[in-house]
Every structure is written in C-alpha cells, then in structure tokens.
Tab-separated table of C-alpha atoms and ligand atoms in Angstrom:
chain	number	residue	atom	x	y	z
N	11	UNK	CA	-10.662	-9.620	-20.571
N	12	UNK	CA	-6.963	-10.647	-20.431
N	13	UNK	CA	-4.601	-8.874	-17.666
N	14	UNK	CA	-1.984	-11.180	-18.105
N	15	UNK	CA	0.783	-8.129	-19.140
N	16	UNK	CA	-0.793	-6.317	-16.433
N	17	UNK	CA	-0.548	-9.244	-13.788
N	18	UNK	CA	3.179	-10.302	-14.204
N	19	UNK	CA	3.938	-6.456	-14.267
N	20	UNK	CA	2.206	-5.968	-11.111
N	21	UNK	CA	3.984	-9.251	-9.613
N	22	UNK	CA	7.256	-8.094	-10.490
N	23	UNK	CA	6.667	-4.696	-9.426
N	24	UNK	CA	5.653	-5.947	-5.806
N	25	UNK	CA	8.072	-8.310	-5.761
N	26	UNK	CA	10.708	-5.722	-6.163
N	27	UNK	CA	9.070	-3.636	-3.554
N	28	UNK	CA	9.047	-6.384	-1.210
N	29	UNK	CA	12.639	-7.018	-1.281
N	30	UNK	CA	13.158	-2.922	-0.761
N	31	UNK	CA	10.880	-3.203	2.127
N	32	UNK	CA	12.712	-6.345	3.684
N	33	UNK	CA	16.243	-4.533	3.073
N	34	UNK	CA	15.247	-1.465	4.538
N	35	UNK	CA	13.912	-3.293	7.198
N	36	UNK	CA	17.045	-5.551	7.770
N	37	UNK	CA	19.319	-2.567	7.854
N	38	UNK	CA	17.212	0.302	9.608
N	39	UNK	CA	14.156	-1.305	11.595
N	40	UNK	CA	16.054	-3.173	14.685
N	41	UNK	CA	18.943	-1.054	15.360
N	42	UNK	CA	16.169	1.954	15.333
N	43	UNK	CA	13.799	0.295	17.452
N	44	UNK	CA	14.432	1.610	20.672
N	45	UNK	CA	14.028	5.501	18.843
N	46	UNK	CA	11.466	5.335	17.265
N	47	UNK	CA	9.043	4.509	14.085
N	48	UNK	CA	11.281	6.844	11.841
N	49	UNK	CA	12.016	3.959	9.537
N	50	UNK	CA	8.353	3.126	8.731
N	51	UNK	CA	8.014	6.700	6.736
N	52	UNK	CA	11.263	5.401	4.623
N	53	UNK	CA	9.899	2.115	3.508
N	54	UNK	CA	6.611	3.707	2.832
N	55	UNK	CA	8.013	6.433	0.636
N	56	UNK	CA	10.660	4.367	-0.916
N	57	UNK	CA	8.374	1.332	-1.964
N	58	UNK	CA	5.613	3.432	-3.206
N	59	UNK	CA	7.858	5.852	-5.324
N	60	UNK	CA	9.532	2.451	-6.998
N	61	UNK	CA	5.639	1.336	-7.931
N	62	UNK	CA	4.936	4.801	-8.830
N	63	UNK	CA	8.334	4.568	-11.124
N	64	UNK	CA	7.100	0.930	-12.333
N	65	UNK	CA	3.029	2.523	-13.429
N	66	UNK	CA	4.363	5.128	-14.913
N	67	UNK	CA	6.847	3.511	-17.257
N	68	UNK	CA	4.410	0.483	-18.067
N	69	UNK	CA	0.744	2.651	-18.219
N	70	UNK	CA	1.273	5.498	-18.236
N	71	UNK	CA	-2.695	6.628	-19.102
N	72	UNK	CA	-3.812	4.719	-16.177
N	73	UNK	CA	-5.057	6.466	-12.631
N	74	UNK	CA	-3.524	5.625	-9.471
N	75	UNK	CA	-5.186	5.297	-6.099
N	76	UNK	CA	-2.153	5.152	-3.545
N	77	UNK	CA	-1.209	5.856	0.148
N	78	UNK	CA	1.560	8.237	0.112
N	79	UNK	CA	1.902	11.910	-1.144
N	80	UNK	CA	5.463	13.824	-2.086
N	81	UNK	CA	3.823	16.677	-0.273
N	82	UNK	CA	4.142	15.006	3.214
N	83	UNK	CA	7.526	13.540	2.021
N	84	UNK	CA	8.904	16.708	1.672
N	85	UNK	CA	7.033	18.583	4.489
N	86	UNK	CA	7.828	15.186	7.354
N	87	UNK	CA	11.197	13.708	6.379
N	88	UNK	CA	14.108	14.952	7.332
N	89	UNK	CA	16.546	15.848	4.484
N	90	UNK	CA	18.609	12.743	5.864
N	91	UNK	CA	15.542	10.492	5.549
N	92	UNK	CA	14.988	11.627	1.848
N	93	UNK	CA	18.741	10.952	1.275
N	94	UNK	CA	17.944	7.590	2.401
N	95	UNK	CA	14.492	7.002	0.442
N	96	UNK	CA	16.749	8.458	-2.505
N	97	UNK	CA	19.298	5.460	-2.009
N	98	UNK	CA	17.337	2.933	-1.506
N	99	UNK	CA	15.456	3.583	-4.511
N	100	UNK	CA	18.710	4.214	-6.731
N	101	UNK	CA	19.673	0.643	-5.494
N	102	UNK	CA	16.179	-1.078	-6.729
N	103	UNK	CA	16.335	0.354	-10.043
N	104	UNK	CA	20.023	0.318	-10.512
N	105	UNK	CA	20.354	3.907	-11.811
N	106	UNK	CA	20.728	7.154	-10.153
N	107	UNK	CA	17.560	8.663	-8.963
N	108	UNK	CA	16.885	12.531	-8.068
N	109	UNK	CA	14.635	13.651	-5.582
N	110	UNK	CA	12.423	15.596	-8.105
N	111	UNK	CA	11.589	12.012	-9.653
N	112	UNK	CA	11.160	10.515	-6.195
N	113	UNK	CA	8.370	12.726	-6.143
N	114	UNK	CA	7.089	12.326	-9.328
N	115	UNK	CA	7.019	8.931	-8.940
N	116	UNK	CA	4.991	9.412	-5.417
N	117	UNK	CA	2.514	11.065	-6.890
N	118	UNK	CA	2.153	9.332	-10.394
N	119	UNK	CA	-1.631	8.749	-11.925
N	120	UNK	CA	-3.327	10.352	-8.966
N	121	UNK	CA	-5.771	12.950	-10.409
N	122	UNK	CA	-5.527	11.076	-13.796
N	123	UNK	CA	-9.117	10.483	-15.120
N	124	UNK	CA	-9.181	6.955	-16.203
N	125	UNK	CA	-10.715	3.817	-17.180
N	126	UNK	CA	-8.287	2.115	-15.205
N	127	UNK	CA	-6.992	2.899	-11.817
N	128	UNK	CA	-3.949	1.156	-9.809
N	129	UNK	CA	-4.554	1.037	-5.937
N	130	UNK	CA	-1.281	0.830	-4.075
N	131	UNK	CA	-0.788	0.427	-0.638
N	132	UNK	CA	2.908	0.732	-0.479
N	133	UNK	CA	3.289	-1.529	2.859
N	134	UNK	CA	0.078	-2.623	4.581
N	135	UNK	CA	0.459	-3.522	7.932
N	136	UNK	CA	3.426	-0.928	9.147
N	137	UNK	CA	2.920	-1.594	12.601
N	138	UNK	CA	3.552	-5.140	11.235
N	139	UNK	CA	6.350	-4.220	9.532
N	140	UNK	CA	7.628	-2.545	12.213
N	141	UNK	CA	7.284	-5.222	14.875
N	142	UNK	CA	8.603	-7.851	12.440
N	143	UNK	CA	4.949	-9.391	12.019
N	144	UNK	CA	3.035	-9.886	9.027
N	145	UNK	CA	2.616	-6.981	6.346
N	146	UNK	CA	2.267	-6.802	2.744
N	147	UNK	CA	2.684	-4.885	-0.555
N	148	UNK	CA	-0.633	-4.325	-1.941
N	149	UNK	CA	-1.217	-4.194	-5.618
N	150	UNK	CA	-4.999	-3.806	-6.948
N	151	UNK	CA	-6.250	-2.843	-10.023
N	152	UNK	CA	-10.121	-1.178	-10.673
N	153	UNK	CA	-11.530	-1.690	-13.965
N	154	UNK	CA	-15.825	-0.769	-14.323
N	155	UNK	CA	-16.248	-0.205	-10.638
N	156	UNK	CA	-14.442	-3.328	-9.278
N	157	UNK	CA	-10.860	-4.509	-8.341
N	158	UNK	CA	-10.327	-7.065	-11.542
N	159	UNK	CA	-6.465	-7.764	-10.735
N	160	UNK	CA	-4.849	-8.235	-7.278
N	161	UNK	CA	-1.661	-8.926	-6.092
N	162	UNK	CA	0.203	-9.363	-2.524
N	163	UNK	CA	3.558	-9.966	-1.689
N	164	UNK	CA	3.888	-10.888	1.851
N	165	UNK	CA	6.802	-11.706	3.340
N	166	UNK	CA	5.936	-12.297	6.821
N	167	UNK	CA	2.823	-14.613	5.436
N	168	UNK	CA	4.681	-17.697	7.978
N	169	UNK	CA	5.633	-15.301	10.917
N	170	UNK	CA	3.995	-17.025	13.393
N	171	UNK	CA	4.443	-20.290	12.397
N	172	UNK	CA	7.515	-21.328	14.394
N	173	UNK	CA	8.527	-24.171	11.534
N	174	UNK	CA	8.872	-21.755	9.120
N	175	UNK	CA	9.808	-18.374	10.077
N	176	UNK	CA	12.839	-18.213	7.976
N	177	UNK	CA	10.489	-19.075	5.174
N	178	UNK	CA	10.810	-16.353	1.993
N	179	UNK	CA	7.007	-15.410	2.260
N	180	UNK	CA	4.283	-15.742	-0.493
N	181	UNK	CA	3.209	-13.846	-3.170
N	182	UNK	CA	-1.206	-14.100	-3.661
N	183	UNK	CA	-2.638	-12.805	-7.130
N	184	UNK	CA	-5.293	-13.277	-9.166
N	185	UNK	CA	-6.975	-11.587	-12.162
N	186	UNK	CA	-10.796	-12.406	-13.061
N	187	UNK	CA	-11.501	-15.581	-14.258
N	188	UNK	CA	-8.271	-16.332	-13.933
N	189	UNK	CA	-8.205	-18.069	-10.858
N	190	UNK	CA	-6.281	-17.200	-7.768
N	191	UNK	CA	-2.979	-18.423	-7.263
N	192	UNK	CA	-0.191	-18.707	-4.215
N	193	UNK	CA	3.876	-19.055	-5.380
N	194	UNK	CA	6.989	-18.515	-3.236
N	195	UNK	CA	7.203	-14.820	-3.046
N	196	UNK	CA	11.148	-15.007	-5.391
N	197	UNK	CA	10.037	-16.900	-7.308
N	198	UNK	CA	8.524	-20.952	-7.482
N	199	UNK	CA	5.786	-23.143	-8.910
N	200	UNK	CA	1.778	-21.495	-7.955
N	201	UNK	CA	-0.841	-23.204	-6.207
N	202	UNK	CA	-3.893	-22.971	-7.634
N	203	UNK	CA	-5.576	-22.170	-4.314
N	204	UNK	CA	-9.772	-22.038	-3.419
N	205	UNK	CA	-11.592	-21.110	0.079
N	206	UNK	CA	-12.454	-23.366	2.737
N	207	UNK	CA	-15.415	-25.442	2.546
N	208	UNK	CA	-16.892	-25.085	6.133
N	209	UNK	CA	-20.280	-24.216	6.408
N	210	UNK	CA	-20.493	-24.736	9.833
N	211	UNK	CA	-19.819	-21.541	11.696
N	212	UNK	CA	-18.984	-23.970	14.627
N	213	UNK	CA	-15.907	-24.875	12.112
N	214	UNK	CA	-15.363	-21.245	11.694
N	215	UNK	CA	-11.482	-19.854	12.234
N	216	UNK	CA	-11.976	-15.842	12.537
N	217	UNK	CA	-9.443	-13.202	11.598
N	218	UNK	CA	-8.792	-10.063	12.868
N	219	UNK	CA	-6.417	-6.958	13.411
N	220	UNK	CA	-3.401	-7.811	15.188
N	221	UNK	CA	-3.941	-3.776	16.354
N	222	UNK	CA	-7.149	-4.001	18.669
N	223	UNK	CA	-7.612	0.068	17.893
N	224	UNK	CA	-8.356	-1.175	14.066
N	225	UNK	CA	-11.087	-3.596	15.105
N	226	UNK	CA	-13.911	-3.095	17.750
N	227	UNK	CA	-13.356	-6.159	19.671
N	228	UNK	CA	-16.348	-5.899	21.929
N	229	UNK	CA	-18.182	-5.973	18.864
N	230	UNK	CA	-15.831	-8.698	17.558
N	231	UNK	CA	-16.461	-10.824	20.653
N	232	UNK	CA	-20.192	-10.390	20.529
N	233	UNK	CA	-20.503	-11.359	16.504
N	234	UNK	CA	-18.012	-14.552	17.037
N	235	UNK	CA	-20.297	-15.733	20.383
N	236	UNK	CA	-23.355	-15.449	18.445
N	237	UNK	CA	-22.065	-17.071	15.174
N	238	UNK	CA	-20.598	-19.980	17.358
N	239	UNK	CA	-22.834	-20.036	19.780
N	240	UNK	CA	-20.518	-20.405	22.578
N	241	UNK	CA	-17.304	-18.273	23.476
N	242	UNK	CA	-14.211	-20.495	22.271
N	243	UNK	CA	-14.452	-19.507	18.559
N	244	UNK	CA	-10.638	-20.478	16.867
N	245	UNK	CA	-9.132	-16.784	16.002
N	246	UNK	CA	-6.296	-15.221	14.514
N	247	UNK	CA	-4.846	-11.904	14.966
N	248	UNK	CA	-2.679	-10.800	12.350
N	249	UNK	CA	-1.926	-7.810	10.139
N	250	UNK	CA	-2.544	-6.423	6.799
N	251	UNK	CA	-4.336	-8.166	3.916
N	252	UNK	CA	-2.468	-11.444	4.808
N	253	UNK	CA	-6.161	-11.877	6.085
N	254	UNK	CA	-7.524	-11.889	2.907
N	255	UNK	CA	-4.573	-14.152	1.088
N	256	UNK	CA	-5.143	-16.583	3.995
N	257	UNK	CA	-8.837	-17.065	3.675
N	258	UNK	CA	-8.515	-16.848	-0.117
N	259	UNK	CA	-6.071	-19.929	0.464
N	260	UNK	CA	-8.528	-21.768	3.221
N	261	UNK	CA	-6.372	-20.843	6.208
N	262	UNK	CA	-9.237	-18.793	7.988
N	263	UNK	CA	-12.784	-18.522	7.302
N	264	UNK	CA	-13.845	-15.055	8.226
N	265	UNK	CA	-12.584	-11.958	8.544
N	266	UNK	CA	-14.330	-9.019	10.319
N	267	UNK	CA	-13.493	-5.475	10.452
N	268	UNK	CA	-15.327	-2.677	12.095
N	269	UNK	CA	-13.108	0.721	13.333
N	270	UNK	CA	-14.212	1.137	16.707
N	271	UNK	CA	-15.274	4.951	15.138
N	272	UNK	CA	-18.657	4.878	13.425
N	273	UNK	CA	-17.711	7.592	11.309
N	274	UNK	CA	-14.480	5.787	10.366
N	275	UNK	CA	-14.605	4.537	6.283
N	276	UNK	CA	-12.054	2.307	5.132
N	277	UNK	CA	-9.255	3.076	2.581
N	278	UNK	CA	-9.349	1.555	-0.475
N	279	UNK	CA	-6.031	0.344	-0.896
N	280	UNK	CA	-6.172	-1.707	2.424
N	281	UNK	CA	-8.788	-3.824	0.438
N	282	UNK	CA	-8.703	-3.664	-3.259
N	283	UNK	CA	-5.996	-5.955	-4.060
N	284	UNK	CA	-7.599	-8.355	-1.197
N	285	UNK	CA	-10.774	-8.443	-2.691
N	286	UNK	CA	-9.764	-9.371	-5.665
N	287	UNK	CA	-7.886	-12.286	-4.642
N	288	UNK	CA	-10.123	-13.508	-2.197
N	289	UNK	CA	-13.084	-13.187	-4.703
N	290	UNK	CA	-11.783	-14.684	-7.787
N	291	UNK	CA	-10.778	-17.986	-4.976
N	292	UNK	CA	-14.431	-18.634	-4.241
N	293	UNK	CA	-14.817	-16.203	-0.985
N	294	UNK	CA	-17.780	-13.548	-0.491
N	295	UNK	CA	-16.510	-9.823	0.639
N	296	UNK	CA	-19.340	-6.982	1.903
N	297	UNK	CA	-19.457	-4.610	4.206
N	298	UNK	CA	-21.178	-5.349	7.584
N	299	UNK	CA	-24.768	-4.718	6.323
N	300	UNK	CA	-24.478	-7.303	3.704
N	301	UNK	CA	-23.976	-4.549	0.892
N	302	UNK	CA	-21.501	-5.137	-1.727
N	303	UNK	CA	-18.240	-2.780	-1.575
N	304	UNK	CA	-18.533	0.968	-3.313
N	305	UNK	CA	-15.183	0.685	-4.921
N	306	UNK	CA	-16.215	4.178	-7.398
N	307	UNK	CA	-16.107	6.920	-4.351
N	308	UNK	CA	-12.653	7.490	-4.393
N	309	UNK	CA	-10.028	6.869	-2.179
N	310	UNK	CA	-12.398	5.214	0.628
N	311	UNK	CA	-15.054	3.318	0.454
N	312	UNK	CA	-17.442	6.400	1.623
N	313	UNK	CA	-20.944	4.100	1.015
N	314	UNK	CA	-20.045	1.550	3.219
N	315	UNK	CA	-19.356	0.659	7.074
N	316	UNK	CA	-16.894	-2.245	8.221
N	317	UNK	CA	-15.615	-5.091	5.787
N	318	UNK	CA	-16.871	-9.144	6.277
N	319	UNK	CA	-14.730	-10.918	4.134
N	320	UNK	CA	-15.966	-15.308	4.170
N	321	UNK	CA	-15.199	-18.426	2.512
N	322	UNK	CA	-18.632	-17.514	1.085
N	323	UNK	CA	-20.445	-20.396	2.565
N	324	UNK	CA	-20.347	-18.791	5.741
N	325	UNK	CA	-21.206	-15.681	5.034
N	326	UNK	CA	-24.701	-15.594	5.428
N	327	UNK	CA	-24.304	-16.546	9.135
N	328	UNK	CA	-21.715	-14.087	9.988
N	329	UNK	CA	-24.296	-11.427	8.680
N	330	UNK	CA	-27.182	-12.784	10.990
N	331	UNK	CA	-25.059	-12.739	13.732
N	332	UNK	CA	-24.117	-9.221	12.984
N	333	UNK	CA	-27.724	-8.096	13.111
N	334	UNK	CA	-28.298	-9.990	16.123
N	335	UNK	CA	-26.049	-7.547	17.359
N	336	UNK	CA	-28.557	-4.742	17.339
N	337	UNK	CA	-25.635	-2.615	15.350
N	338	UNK	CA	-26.875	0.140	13.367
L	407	LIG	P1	-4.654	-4.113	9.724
L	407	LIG	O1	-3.222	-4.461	9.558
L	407	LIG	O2	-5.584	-5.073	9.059
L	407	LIG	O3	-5.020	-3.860	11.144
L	407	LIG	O4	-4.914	-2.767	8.930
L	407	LIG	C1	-3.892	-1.925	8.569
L	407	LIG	C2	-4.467	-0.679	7.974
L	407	LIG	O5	-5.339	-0.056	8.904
L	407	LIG	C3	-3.446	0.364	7.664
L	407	LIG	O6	-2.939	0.188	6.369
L	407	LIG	C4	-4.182	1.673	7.791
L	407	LIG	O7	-4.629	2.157	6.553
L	407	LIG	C5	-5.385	1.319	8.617
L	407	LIG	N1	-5.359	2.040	9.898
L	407	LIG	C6	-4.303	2.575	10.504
L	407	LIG	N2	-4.655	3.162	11.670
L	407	LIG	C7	-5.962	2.999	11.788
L	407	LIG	C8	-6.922	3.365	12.767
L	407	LIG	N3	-6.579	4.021	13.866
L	407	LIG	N4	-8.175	3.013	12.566
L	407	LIG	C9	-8.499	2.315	11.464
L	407	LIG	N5	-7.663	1.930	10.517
L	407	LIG	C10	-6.405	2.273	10.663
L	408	LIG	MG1	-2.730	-0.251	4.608
C-alpha cells in the first residue's frame, strides 16, 4: 500500500490549516480574551472548511469523518463571524470564497459511502488553542477498519518548554510501514522517530488532559499509584493529540484517558490521526479493557470505553493496574 500522494497532501493541507489557525489566533484570540471564546468557533469553521476545500479537490470519492457541520455554522455564528470565517479562508486559498462553498466545503465527504474515509479534527485542543497551550490539526485517514495515514501539525508542541517557546512547532505523520516521522512544522529535515524503551513502569512519564473534566483523575491517580507503586509518578498535562506525537517520539510513556461519564464514547477524530502515528512508531493503543479500538462505528468509537495509549512495552502493566482498580 503506498499513501505517499495522500501523505504530502494531507501534510500540506494541515500545514496550511495550521498557519490559518495561528493567524486567526494572533489577530482575534488575545484582544478577545476578556469577552469571550467567540474566536474558537472561527478557527474551527475556517480550518475545517479549507481541509474540506483541500479533500474535495484532491479525492473527491473519499468519505469524511470531521468535527464541524455548516448547519451549526449558519444556525451559531453571527453574520459578522461568517464574514470573518469567509476572509480568512479567501486569504488561505488566495481566491475569493462565497459562503455557499464555505459550507460545502464544511460538510464535504460526510455521508459519502467509501472505502476510504478522512477524519478531521479541525483544531484539537480549543481550550488549548484558546489559552495559548498546546493544540493541533488532526489529519487521519481509515482504510479496512483502521487509521493507515496520520498527520499532526502542532504548533504549540514546545509551549511549555521555556527554551523554546518561540519555536515554529512540529508537524508528526506517518503512513503504514512507512515509519513515523517528526519535521519542523514549515518546513525542515524529519526525524525518523520510535517510542521509548522503558519497561519499567517505575520509569514511566504519564500523560494526561490538561482539562481535568476530560480525564477522571481520581481514577487517574489510582491507576498511576498502582502502576508505580508509590504516589510520585512523573506526569504531564497537556492538550490535544500532542499526547500521542509525544509518546510516538519517546517524550512520555503513557497516556490514559477515561471521561469522568461512563456513558461518555470518544470521538474519532480526537484519535485517528494519533493512532496512527503512535502505532506505526512502535507504541500499543486500546481502550481501557485491553480491547483494540472499533474504528468502523462511525463517528465515535461506540464499542469501546477510555483510550491507553503506551510505548508498548508498558502496556501490559498499565492494563493490570487498571483492573486492580476494580473498574467495570
Ligand atoms: P484533550 O485536549 O486531550 O483534553 O481532548 C480534547 C478533546 O476532548 C476535544 O477535541 C473534544 O472532542 C473532547 N472533549 C471536549 N469536551 C469534553 C468533555 N466534556 N468530555 C470529554 N471530552 C471532551
Ligand atoms: Mg478534538
């Protein structure tokens, strides 16, 4: 199977979305912070309508599994937002752009029957975003069941690293057996990049939500003292599937994810693109129960409760010490 067409497409394509995202936020985010999250719905719209233009031009028989609807664009924004979603976008393709395309381009491949289907999350991580933390543009492909393609551009990947916060970001990608790679996100030489090699869960670094409301931390707390049998397991709280690029490049070891709601399923496209990434770089992804990700239910993954994502070596462990837990 070779992607490579469809993996420098999807790199450019979130590329370009990235640097919408980052203008929108240089120009709208601080000035509006003190009113609001109005922005957030802008960058949304505007990136996913300029992937949605991207798909459609490049495969245009392929499904799309994406976050955003032109429904809600219409029905939430205000006519001055759409102006602004309309500008934005007229900027990134360099050619004038109606609103009737806008939402064309929203809702492009998504009750297409296909053999291939696009997952898009348009910015993952808005509360990242929108607090200047990490977030990314998420970029997955699902061939036979499985996400075969991923890409991420993240341009907050260094945030909180003090040395390098005026770094560009990184862009993550892999297709399978291709290997999984990490460049500058405009544009430099890729890294070949693998998983850690710890095996000892006393080694372990553990990544979570920055947003405590997206992770039960009690739970969190319990699986981490259990796993390193003492409480001062190394963590990391940060947004978006940065969590998945960073253990897919040996920065963390294990990610865990349970919504504090036990009825609560997880959305494809805050996964897909991770997956394959961290995957195709050596790492082990299931859901808390040790059973492998549902990717064919639609647009969550219906079959399956929480998300462990490990450098592989540890993920045997981190599964013990979730059904020490008692969780059912
Ligand atoms: P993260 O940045 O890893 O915490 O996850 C971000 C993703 O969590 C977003 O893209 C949303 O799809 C999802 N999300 C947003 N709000 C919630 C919530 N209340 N519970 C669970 N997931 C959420
Ligand atoms: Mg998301």
């Amino acid at each position: 199977m070779n992607l490579s067409f469809e993996l420098e497409t999807a790199k450019t394509i979130a590329r370009m979305a990235a640097s919408l995202c980052q203008n929108i936020q240089a120009e709208l985010v601080r000035p509006a912070e003190k009113d609001g999250r109005e922005p957030v719905t802008i960058a949304d719209y505007a990136s996913q309508a300029l992937i949605g233009h991207a798909l459609a031009r490049n495969f245009p028989d392929d499904g799309v599994l994406s976050e955003e609807r032109s429904e809600e664009f219409m029905l939430l924004l205000t006519d001055q937002q759409r102006a602004s979603v309309q500008r934005f976008v007229t900027d990134a393709i360099g050619g004038y752009v109606f609103e009737e395309q806008i939402c064309a381009w929203l809702d492009f491949g998504k009750q297409m029957q296909a053999a291939r289907t696009w997952v898009v999350d348009p910015i993952d991580g808005t509360k990242g975003f929108l607090s200047l933390r990490h977030y990314c543009v998420a970029i997955g492909l699902l061939m036979g069941g499985e996400p075969v393609l991923g890409v991420l551009a993240s341009p907050g990947f260094y945030s909180d690293d003090e040395d390098r916060s005026d770094d560009p970001g990184v862009l993550t990608y892999s297709q399978r057996g291709g290997g999984a790679y990490l460049e500058p996100l405009y544009g430099g030489p890729p890294t070949p990049i693998q998983v850690s090699t710890h095996a000892d869960p006393r080694e372990a670094v553990l990544l979570t939500s920055y947003e405590a409301s997206h992770t039960d931390m009690a739970f969190f707390e319990e699986v981490a003292r259990v796993l390193r049998r003492g409480p001062d397991a190394p963590r990391r709280a940060l947004d978006s599937q940065d969590k998945h690029a960073m253990i897919a490049a040996g920065l963390g070891d294990v990610y865990l994810r349970l919504v504090p709601d036990p009825s609560f399923r997880e959305k494809v496209w805050d996964h897909a693109a991770g997956y394959a990434i961290v995957t195709e770089a050596g790492g082990r992804v299931s859901d808390i129960f040790g059973q492998p990700l549902d990717w064919t239910a639609g647009t969550r993954l219906y079959n399956n409760r929480g998300v462990v994502v490990t450098n592989s070596h540890l993920h045997d462990d981190v599964l013990g010490a979730i059904a020490r837990t008692g969780i059912e």
